[in-house]
Coordinates of C-alpha atoms and ligand atoms in Angstrom, one line a residue:
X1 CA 156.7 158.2 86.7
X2 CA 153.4 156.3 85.9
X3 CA 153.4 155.1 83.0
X4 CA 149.8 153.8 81.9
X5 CA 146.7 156.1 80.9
X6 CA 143.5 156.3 82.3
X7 CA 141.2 152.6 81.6
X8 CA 137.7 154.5 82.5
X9 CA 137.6 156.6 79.8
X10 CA 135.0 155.0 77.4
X11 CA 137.3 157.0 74.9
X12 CA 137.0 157.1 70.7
X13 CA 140.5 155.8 69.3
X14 CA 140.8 159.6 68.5
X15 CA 140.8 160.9 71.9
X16 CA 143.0 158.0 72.9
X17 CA 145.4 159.7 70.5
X18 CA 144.9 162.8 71.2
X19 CA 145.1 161.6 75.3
X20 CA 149.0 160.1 74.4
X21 CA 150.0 163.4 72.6
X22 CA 149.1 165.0 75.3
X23 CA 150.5 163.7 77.9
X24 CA 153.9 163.9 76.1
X25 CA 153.6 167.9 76.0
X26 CA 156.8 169.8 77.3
X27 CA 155.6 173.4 76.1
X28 CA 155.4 175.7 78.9
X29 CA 158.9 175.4 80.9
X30 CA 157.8 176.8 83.8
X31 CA 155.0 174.2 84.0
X32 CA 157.2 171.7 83.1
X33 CA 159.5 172.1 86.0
X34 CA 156.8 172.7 88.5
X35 CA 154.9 169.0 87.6
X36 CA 158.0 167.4 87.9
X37 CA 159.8 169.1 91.3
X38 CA 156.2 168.5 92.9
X39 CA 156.3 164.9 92.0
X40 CA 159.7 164.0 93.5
X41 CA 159.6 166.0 96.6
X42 CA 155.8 164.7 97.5
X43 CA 153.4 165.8 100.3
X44 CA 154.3 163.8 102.9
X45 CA 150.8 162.0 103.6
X46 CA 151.7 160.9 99.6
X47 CA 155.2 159.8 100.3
X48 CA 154.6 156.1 99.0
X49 CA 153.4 157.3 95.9
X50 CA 154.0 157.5 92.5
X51 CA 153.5 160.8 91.4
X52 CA 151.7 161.1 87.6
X53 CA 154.0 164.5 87.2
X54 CA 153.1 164.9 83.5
X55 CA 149.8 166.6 81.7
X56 CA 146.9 165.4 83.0
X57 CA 144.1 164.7 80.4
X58 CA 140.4 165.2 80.2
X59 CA 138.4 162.0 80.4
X60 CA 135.2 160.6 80.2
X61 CA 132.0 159.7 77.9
X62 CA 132.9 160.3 74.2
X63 CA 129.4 161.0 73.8
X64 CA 128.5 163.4 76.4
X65 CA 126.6 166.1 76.1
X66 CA 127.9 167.7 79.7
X67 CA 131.2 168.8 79.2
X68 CA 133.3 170.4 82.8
X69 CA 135.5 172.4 82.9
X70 CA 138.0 173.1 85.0
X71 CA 141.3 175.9 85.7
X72 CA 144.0 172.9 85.9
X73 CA 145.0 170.1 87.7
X74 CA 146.1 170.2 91.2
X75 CA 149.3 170.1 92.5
X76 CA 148.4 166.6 94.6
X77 CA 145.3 165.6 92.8
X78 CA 145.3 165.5 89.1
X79 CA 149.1 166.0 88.9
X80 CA 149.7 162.8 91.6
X81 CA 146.9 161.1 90.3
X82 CA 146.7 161.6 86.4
X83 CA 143.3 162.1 86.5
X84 CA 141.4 165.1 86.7
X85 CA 139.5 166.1 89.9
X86 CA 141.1 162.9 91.6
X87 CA 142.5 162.7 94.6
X88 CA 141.6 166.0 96.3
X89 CA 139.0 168.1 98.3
X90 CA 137.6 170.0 94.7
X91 CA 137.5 166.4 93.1
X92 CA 135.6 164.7 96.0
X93 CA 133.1 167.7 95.6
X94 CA 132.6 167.5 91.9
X95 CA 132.1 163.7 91.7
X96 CA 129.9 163.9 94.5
X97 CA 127.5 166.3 92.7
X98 CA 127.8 164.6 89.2
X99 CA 127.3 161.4 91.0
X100 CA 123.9 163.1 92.9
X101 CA 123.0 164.3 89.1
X102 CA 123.2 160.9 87.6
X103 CA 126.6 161.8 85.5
X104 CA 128.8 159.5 87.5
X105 CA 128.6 155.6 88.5
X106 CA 129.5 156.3 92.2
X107 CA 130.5 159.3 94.8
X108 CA 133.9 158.4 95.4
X109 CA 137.1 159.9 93.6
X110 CA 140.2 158.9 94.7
X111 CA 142.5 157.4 91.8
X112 CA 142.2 155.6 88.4
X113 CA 141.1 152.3 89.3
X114 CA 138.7 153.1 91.6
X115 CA 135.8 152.3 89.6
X116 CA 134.4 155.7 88.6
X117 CA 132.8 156.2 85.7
X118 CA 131.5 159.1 83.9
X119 CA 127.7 158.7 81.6
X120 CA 127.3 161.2 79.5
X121 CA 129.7 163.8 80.9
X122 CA 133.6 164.7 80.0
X123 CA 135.5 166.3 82.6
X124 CA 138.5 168.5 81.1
X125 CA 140.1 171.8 82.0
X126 CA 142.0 175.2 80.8
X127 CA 145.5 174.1 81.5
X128 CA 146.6 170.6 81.7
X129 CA 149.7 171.3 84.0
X130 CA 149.6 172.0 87.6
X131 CA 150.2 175.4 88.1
X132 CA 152.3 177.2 91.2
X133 CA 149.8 178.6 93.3
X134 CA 146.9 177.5 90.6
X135 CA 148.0 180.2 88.5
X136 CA 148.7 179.9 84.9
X137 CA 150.0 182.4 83.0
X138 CA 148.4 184.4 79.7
X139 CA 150.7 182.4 78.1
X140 CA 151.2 179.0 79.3
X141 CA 146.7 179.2 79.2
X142 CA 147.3 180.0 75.6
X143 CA 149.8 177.1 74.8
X144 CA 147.2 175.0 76.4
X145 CA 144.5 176.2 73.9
X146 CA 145.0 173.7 71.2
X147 CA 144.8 170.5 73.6
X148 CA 141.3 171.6 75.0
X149 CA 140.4 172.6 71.1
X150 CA 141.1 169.2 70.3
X151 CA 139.5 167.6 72.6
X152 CA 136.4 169.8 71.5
X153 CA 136.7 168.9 68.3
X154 CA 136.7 165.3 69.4
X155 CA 133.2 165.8 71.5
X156 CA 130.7 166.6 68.7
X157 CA 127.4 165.6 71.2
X158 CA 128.7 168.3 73.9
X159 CA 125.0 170.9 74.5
X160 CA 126.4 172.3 77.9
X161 CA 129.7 173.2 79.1
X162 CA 129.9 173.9 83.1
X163 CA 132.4 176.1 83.5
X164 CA 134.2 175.9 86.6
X165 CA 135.4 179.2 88.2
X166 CA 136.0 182.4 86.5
X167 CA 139.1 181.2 84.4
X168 CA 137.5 178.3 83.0
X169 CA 134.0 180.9 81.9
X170 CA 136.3 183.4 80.6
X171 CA 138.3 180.9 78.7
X172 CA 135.0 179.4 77.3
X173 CA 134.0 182.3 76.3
X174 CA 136.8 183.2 74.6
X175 CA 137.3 179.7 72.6
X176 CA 132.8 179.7 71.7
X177 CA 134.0 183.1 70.5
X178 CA 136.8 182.5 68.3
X179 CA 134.3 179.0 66.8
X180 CA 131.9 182.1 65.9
X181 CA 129.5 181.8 68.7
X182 CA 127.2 185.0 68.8
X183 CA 128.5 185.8 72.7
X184 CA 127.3 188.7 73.6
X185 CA 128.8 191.8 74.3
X186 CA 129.8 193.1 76.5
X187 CA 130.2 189.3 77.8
X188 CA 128.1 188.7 80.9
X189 CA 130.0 188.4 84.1
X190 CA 131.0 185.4 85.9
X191 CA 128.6 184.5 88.6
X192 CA 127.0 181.3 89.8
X193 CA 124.3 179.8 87.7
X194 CA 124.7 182.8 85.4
X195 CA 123.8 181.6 81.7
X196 CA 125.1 181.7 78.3
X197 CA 123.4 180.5 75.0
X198 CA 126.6 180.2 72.4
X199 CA 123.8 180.3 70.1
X200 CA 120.3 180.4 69.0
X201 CA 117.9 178.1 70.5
X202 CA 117.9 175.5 72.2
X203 CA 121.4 174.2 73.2
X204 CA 123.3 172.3 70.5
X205 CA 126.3 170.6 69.3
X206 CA 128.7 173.1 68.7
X207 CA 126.4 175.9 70.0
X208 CA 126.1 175.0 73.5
X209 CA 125.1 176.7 76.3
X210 CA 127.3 177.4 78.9
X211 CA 126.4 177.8 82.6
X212 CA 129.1 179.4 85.2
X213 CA 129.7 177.7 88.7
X214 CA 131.7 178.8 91.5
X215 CA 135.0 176.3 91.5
X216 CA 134.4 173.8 93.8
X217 CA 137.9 174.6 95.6
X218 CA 138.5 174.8 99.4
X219 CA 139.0 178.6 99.3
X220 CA 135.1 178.5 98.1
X221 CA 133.7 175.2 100.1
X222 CA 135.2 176.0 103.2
X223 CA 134.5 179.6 103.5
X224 CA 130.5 178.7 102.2
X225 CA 130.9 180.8 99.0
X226 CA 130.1 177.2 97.3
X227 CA 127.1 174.8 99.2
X228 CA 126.3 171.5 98.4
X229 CA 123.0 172.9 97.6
X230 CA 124.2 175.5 95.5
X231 CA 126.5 173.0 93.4
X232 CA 123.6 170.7 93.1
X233 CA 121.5 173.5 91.1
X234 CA 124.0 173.9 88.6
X235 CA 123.7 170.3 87.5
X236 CA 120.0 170.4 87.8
X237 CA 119.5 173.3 85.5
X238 CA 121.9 171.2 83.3
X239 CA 119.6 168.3 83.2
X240 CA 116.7 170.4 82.8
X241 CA 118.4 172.3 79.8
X242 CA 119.3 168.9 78.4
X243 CA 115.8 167.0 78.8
X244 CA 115.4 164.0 81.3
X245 CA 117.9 161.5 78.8
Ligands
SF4_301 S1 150.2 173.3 80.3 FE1 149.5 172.4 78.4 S2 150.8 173.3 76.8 FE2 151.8 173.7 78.8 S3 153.2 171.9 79.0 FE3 151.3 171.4 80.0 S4 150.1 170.3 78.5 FE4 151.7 171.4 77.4

């Protein structure tokens, strides 16, 4: 399996660290398994590849103050590529918009290497394992916990966290919670563009405001549940909510 870690990342020594731990994890055996059988036996159009197979890290702008996230890596994106969002249909439309929204160097996401880079943004998610069927379990999502705390932790500029789907808002929710966020209850339900200040005024470090998106996944995009339009607001209220810088 590949052995070297992502080079974009303008990454602190800390999350460097944290990025090796991480990528060492062997927690959930279910996870474990799947990663691996899905990088020996390969999609066929992949055949020539080296599969990543392991966890798959957040990355991006130590200093951003847009943090994404996401349910977990995909079976042939992240989990081939070892890079979030790379290397698949929900990838290509998530670059494209933070590219449109001035948070990415270019449109194109295809693997490490490729010359992306991410200003002012980090792009991270729930579960760092590809999942059968994108599902995670109650328990694998909480095994996960820690790594995405870290990584937190290890953001102090985040204001906004895009959450990505109704597991990633759920799980944001619940982690803002737990840090002593005033969420309200009951907690408002997932829908697109719906809001939520973590705490009082404007957004800020460790209170940020979180903002819900539809997952930019083919069951969504192709069926129209998700426009390019609609996508587009999300990271437009987020520059709004986080001044013109
Ligand atoms: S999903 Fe998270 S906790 Fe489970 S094995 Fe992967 S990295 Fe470890």
């Amino acid at each position: 399996m590949i052995e070297t870690l992502p080079m974009e990342s303008a990454l602190t020594p800390a999350l460097r660290a944290l990025e090796r731990e991480v990528t060492k994890c062997r927690r959930c055996p279910r996870l474990v398994a799947w990663r691996e059988q899905v990088a020996r036996e390969k999609r066929r159009a992949f055949a020539d590849e080296e599969y990543w197979g392991r966890p798959v890290p957040g990355w991006g702008d130590s200093a951003a103050r847009l943090l994404v996230l996401g349910l977990a890596p995909a079976a042939h994106g992240g989990n081939r590529t070892g890079r979030a969002f790379t290397g698949d249909e929900s990838g290509r439309w998530l670059y494209r918009a933070l590219w449109r929204s001035g948070f990415a160097s270019q449109p194109e996401s295809e693997r490490k290497g490729d010359g992306l880079a991410l200003v002012d943004c980090f792009v991270t998610a729930g579960v760092r394992c590809a999942p059968p069927d994108n599902r995670p379990t109650p328990v694998e999502r909480a095994n996960c916990r820690p790594w995405l705390e870290a990584e937190i932790d290890l953001l102090p500029e985040v204001r906004v966290v895009v959450a990505l789907g109704g597991f990633a808002y759920d799980h944001a929710l619940r982690i803002w919670r737990a840090r002593g966020a005033a969420v309200p209850t009951p907690k408002p339900r997932f829908a697109h563009e719906v809001e939520v200040p973590l705490g009082q005024g404007a957004p800020a470090a460790g209170a940020p405001l979180l903002v819900a998106s539809y997952h930019p996944s083919q069951q969504n995009t192709f069926t129209g549940v998700l426009t390019e339009a609609a996508f587009d607001r999300v990271f437009e209220k987020v520059r709004q909510r986080l001044g013109s810088g």
